[in-house]
Coordinates of C-alpha atoms and ligand atoms in Angstrom, one line a residue:
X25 CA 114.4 175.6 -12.2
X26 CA 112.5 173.5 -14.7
X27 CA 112.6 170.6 -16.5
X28 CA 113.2 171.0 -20.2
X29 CA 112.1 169.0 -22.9
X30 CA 113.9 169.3 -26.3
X31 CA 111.1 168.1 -29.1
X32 CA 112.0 166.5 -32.2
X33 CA 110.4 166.7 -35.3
X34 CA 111.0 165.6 -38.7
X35 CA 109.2 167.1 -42.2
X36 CA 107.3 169.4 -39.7
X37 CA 105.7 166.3 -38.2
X38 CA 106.2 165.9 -33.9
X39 CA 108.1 162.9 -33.7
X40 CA 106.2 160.0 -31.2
X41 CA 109.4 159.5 -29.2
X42 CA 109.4 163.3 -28.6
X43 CA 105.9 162.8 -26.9
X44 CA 106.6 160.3 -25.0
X45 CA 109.8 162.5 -24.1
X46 CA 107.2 165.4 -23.5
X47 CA 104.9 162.3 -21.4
X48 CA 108.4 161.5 -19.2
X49 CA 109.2 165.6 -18.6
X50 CA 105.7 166.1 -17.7
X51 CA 106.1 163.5 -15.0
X52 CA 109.4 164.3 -13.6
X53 CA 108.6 167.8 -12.7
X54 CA 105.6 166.6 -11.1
X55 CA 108.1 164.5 -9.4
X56 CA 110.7 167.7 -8.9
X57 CA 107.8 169.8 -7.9
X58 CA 108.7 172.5 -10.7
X59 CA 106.8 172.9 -14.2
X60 CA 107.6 170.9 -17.3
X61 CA 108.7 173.5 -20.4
X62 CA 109.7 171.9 -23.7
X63 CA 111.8 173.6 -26.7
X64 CA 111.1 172.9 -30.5
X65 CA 114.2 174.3 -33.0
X66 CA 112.9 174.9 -36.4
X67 CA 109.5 175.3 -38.1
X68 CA 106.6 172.4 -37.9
X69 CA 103.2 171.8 -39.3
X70 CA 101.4 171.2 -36.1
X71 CA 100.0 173.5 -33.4
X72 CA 102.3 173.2 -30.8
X73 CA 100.0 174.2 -28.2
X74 CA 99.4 170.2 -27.9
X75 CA 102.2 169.8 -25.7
X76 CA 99.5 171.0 -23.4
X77 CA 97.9 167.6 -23.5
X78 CA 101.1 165.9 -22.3
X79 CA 101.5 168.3 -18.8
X80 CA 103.6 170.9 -20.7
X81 CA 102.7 174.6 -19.8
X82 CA 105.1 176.8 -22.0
X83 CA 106.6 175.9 -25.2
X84 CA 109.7 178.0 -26.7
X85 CA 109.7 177.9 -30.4
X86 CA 112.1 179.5 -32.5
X87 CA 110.8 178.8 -36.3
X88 CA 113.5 179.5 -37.8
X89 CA 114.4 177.3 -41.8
X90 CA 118.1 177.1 -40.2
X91 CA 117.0 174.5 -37.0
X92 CA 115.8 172.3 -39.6
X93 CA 118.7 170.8 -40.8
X94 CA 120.5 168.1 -38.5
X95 CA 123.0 170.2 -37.5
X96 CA 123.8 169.2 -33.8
X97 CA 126.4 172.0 -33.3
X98 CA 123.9 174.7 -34.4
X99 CA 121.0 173.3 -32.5
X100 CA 123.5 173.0 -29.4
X101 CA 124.3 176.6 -29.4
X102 CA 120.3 177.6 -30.1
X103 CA 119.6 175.9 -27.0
X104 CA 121.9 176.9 -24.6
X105 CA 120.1 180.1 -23.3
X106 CA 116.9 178.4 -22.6
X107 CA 118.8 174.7 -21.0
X108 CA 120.6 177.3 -18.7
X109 CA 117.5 178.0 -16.9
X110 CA 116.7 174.0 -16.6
X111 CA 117.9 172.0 -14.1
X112 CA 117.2 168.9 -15.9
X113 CA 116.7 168.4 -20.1
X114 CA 115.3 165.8 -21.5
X115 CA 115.6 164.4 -25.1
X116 CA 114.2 161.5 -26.7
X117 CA 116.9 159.2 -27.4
X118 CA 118.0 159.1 -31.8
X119 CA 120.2 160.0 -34.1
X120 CA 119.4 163.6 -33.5
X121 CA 118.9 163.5 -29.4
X122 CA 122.3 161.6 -29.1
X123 CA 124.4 164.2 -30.8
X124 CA 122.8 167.0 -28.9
X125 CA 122.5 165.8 -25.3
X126 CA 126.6 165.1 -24.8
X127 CA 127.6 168.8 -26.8
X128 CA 124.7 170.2 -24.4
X129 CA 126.3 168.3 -21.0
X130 CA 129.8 169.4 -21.7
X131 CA 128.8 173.4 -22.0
X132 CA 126.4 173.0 -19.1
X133 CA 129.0 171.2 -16.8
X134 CA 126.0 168.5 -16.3
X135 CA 125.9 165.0 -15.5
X136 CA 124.3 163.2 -18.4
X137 CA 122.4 159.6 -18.6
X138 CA 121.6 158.4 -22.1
X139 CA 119.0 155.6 -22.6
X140 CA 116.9 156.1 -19.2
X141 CA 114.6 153.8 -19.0
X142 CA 112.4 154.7 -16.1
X143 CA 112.0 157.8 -14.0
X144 CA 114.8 159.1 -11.7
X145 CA 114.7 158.2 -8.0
X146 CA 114.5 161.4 -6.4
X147 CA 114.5 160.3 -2.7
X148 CA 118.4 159.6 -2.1
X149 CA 120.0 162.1 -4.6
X150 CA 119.0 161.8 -8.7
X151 CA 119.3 157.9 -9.3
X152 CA 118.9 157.2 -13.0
X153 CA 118.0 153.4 -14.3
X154 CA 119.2 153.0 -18.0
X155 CA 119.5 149.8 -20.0
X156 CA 123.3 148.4 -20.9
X157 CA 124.7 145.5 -22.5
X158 CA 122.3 146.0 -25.6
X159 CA 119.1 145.5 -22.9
X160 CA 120.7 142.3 -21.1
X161 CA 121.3 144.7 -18.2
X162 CA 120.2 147.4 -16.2
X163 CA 122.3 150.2 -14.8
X164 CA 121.3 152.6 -11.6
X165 CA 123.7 156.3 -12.2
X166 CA 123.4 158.6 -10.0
X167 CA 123.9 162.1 -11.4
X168 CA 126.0 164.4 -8.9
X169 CA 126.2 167.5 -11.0
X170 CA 122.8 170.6 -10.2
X171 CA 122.3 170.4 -14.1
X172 CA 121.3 167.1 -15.7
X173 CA 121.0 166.0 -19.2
X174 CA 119.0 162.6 -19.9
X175 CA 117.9 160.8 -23.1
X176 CA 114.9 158.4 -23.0
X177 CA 115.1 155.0 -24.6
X178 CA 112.2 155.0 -26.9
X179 CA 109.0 152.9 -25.4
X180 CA 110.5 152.7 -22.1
X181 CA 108.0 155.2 -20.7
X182 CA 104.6 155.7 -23.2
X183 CA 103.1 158.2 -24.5
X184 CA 100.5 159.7 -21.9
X185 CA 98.0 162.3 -22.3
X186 CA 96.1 164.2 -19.7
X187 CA 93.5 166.6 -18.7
X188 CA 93.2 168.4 -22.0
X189 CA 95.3 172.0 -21.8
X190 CA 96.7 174.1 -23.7
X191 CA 100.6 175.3 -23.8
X192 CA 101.8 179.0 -23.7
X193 CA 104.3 179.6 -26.7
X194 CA 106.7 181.8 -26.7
X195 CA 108.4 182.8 -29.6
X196 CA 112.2 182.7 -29.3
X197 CA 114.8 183.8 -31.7
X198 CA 117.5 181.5 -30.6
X199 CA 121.1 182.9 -31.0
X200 CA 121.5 181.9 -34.8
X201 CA 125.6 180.6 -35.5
X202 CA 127.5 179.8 -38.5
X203 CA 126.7 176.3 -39.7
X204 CA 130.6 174.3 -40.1
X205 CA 128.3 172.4 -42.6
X206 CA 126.4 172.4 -46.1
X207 CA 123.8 170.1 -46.6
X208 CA 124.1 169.1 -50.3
X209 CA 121.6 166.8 -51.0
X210 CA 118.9 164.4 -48.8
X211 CA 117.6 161.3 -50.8
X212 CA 115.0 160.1 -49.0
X213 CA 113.2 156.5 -48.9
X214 CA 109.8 157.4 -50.3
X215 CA 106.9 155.3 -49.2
X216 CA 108.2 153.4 -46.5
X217 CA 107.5 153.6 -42.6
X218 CA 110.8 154.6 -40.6
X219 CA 111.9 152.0 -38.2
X220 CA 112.3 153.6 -35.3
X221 CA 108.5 155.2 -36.0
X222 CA 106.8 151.9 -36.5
X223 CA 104.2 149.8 -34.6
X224 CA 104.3 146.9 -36.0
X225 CA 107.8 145.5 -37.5
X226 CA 107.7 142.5 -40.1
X227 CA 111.9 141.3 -40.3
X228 CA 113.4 138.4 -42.3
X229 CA 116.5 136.6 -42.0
X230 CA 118.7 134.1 -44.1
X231 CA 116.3 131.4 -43.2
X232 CA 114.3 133.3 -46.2
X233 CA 117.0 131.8 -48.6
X234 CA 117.5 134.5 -50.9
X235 CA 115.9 138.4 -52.0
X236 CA 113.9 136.3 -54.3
X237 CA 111.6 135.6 -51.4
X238 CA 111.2 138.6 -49.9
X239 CA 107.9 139.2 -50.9
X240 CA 107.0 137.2 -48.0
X241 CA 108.1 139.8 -45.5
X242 CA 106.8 142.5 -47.6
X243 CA 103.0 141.3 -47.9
X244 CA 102.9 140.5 -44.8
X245 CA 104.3 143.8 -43.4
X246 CA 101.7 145.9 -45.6
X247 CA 99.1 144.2 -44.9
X248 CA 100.2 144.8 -40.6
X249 CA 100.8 148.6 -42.0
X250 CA 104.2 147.6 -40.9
X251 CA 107.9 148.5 -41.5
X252 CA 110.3 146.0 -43.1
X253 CA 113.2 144.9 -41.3
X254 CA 116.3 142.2 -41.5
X255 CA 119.2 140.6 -39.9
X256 CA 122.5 141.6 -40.5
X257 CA 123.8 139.2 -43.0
X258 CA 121.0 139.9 -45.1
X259 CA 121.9 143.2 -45.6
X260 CA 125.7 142.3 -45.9
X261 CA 124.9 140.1 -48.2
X262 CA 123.1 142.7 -50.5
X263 CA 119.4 140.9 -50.1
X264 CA 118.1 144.3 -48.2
X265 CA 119.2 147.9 -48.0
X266 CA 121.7 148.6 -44.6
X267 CA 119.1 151.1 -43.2
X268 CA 116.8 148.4 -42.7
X269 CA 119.2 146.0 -40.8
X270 CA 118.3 145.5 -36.9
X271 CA 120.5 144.8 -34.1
X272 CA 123.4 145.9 -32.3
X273 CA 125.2 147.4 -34.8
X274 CA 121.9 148.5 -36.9
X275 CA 118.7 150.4 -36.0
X276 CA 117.5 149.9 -32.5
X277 CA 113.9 149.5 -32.4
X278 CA 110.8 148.8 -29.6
X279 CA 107.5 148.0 -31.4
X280 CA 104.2 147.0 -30.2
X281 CA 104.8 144.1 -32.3
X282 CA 108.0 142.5 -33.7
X283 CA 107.6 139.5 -36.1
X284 CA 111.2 137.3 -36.6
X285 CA 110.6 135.4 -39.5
X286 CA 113.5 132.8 -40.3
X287 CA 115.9 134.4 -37.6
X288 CA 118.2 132.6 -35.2
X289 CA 118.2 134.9 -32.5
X290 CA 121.6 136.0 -32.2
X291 CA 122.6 137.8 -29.1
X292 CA 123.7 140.9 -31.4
X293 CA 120.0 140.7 -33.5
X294 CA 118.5 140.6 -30.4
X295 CA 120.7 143.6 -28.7
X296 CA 118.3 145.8 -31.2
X297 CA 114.9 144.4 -30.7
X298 CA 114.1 142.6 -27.0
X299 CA 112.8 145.9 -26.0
X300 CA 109.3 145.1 -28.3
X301 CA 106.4 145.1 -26.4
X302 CA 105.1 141.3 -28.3
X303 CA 107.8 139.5 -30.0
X304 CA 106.6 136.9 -32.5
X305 CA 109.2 134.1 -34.2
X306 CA 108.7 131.2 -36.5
X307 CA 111.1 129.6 -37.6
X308 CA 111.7 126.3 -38.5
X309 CA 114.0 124.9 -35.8
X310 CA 112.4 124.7 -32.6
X311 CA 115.9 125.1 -30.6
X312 CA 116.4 128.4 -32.7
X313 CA 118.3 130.6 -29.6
X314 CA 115.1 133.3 -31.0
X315 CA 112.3 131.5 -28.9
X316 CA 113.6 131.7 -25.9
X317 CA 112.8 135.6 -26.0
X318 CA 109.9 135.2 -27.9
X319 CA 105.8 135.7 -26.5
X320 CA 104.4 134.1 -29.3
X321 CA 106.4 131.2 -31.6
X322 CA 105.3 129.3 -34.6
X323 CA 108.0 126.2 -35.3
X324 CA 107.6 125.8 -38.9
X325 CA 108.5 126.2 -42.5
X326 CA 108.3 130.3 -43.2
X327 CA 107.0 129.2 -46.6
X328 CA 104.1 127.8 -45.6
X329 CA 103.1 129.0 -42.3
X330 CA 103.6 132.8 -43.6
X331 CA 101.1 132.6 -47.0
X332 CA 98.8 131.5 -44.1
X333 CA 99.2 134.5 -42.0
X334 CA 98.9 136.9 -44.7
X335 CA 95.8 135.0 -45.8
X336 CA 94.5 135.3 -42.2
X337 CA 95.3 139.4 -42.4
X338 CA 93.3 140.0 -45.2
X339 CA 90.7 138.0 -44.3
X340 CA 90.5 139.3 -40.6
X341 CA 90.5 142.9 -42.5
X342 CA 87.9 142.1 -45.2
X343 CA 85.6 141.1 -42.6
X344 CA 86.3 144.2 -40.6
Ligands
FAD29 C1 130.1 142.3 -33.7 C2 128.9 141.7 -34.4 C3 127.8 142.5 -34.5 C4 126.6 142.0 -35.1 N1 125.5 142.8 -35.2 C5 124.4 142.3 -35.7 C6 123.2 143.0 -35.8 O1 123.2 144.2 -35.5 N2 122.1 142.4 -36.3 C7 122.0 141.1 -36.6 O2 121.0 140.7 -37.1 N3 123.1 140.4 -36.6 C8 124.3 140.9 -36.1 N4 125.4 140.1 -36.1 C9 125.3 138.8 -36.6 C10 124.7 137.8 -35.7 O3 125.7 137.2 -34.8 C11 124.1 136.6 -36.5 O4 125.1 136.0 -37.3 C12 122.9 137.0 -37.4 O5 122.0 137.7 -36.6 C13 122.3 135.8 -38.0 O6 121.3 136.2 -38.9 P1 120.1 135.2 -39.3 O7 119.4 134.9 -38.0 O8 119.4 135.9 -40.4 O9 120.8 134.0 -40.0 P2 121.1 132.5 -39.4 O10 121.9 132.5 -38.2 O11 121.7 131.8 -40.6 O12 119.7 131.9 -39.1 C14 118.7 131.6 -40.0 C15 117.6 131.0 -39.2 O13 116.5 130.8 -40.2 C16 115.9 129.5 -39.8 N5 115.3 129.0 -41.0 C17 116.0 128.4 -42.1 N6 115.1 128.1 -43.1 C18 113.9 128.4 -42.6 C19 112.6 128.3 -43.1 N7 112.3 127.8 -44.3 N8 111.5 128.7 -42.3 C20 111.7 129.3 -41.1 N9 113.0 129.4 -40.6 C21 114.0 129.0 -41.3 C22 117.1 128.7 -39.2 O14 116.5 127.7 -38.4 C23 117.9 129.7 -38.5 O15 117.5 129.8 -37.1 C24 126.6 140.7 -35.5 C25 127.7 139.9 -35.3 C26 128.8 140.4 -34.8 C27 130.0 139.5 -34.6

C-alpha cells in the first residue's frame, strides 16, 4: 500500500502547496517504507514527470477537460479507484483539498486529519500533529482507521527536491460521473498574485485612514513582487475587495514575509497570518497587541516610515 498524493493545479500551472504536498508524501513513505504515487485530475501545462524531483515514482494522470472545473463531487468519485489502493492520501490543504479530503474519508471508511503540520509519528500507532485554535495550539490525533486521509497546512513542511528523477505516468481514464453542477461563468482577478500563492505579502489596516491611501500598500507590495492584503474592517468597510481580507474568517496565509502596516494585531487577524515565516509591523503605537508576534517592528507614523521603505526598495533594486 502506498501513499498517495492528490496534486492541485490551477490554469494548467502545479500549484506550490501541491509540491510541498508531493515534498511531505515523498517523506512519509520513506517513513512507511512503501513508495510515494501522486494523482493529477484534469489536464496541465507542465511535464509531470517532475514529481520525480520531489521522491515521486509513478504519477496517474487522467487529462480529462471535465477534472478541471472545481467540482469536488466529480473529482471524489475520479479518485476513488486509485485512493483504494493507498493507505494513506495526502492533499495540500485549500479550497479545493478541503472539499475533497472529508467526501474521500467518508467512502474510504478513513480516519482523516486536516491541517497536519508535521509528519506523522509512526512508532506508537499513526500520531498526527495539526495546528487548532487558528495556530494558538497544537493538536496530536491519532488515526485508528488502515486508510488515512491528511491535509497539509501550507508552509508547514517546504518544498524539497532531491536526487534529480524522473516519474513513470500512467495515463488513467478515471471513472467520468454526471456533474450535479454547471459552471456559468469564472471572473477572474487579472494581474494580481493570489494570496495563498505569494511570498511576500504587503497588508494594510484602518490605521491607513481611508482607500485614499492605499497606494501606500500597493507600491510597496509591487515593488516586494508581493500580494496585497487587509484586515477585516477594511474590507467591511468597502476600502478593499473581501477576497483580499486576512484572518480567521478571511484567507489563511504563510509567507516568507508578511508586512502589517497600520494593524492592531487582533487575535482573529492574527488567527490567518502567525504561521509567516518573517512577520514585519509598524505601526504607530508601540503597545499595538501586533508586536508582540512580530520579528521585525518599526513604531512609527505608516506615512512617513512607508515612502521610506519603498524609497529603499527601489533603490536596493536599481543598484542590483
Ligand atoms: C468573529 C470575528 C472574526 C474576525 N475575523 C477577522 C479576520 O479574519 N481578520 C481581521 O483582520 N479581523 C477580524 N476580526 C476583527 C478584529 O477583531 C479586529 O477588529 C480587526 O482585525 C482590526 O482591524 P485593524 O487592525 O485594521 O483596525 P484597528 O483595530 O482600528 O487598528 C488600527 C491600527 O492602526 C494603527 N495606526 C493608526 N494610525 C496609524 C498610522 N498613521 N501609522 C501606523 N499605524 C497606525 C493603530 O495604532 C492601530 O493599532 C474579527 C472579529 C470577530 C469578532
Amino acid at each position: 500500500m502506498s501513499v498517495l498524493i492528490y496534486i492541485d493545479h490551477s490554469e494548467g500551472n502545479i500549484k506550490k502547496s501541491s509540491l510541498e504536498a508531493l515534498s511531505y508524501g515523498a517523506a512519509l513513505a520513506k517513513k512507511l517504507n512503501t513508495t510515494a504515487e501522486a494523482i493529477l485530475l484534469g489536464t496541465v501545462k507542465e511535464g509531470l514527470d517532475i514529481a520525480g524531483r520531489y521522491g515521486i515514482t509513478k504519477v496517474y494522470h487522467a487529462a480529462d477537460q471535465a477534472y478541471n472545473n472545481y467540482d469536488a463531487q466529480v473529482l471524489t468519485k475520479a479518485l476513488l479507484p486509485t485512493a483504494n489502493n493507498a493507505e494513506v492520501i495526502v492533499f495540500a490543504q485549500s479550497a479545493l483539498g478541503d472539499a475533497i479530503a472529508p467526501r474521500l474519508a467518508a467512502v474510504l471508511n478513513a480516519g482523516l486529519v486536516s491541517g497536519a503540520v508535521a509528519l506523522p509519528e509512526t512508532e506508537n500507532g499513526f500520531v498526527v500533529k495539526k495546528s487548532v485554535f487558528s495556530g494558538k495550539a497544537f493538536a496530536k490525533v491519532k488515526i485508528n482507521s488502515g486508510k488515512k486521509v491528511i491535509t497539509l497546512k501550507a508552509n508547514s513542511f517546504g518544498v524539497k527536491e532531491r536526487e534529480p528523477a524522473n516519474a513513470e505516468i500512467i495515463n488513467i481514464s478515471a471513472a467520468s460521473s454526471e456533474s450535479k453542477i454547471k459552471t456559468i461563468k469564472i471572473e477572474k482577478i487579472e494581474g494580481e498574485i493570489p494570496l495563498t500563492e505569494a511570498e511576500i505579502v504587503v497588508s494594510g489596516g484602518r490605521g491607513l485612514k481611508g482607500p485614499e491611501n492605499w497606494y501606500l500598500i500597493t507600491d510597496l507590495a509591487h515593488s516586494l513582487h508581493g500580494a496585497i492584503a487587509c484586515s477585516r474592517p477594511v474590507a467591511d468597510d468597502g476600502w478593499r475587495p473581501h477576497h483580499e481580507h486576512v484572518g480567521q474568517t478571511g484567507v489563511q496565509i504563510a509567507p516568507n514575509l508578511y508586512i502589517a502596516i497600520g494593524i492592531s494585531g487582533a487575535i482573529q487577524h492574527l488567527g490567518g497570518v502567525n504561521r509567516s515565516k518573517t512577520i514585519v509591523v509598524i505601526n504607530k503605537d508601540a503597545e499595538a497587541p501586533f508586536f508582540k508576534a512580530a520579528d521585525y517592528g518599526i513604531v512609527g507614523d505608516a506615512f512617513e516610515v512607508v515612502p521610506k521603505l519603498i524609497e529603499a526598495v527601489k533603490k536596493l533594486k536599481s543598484e542590483n
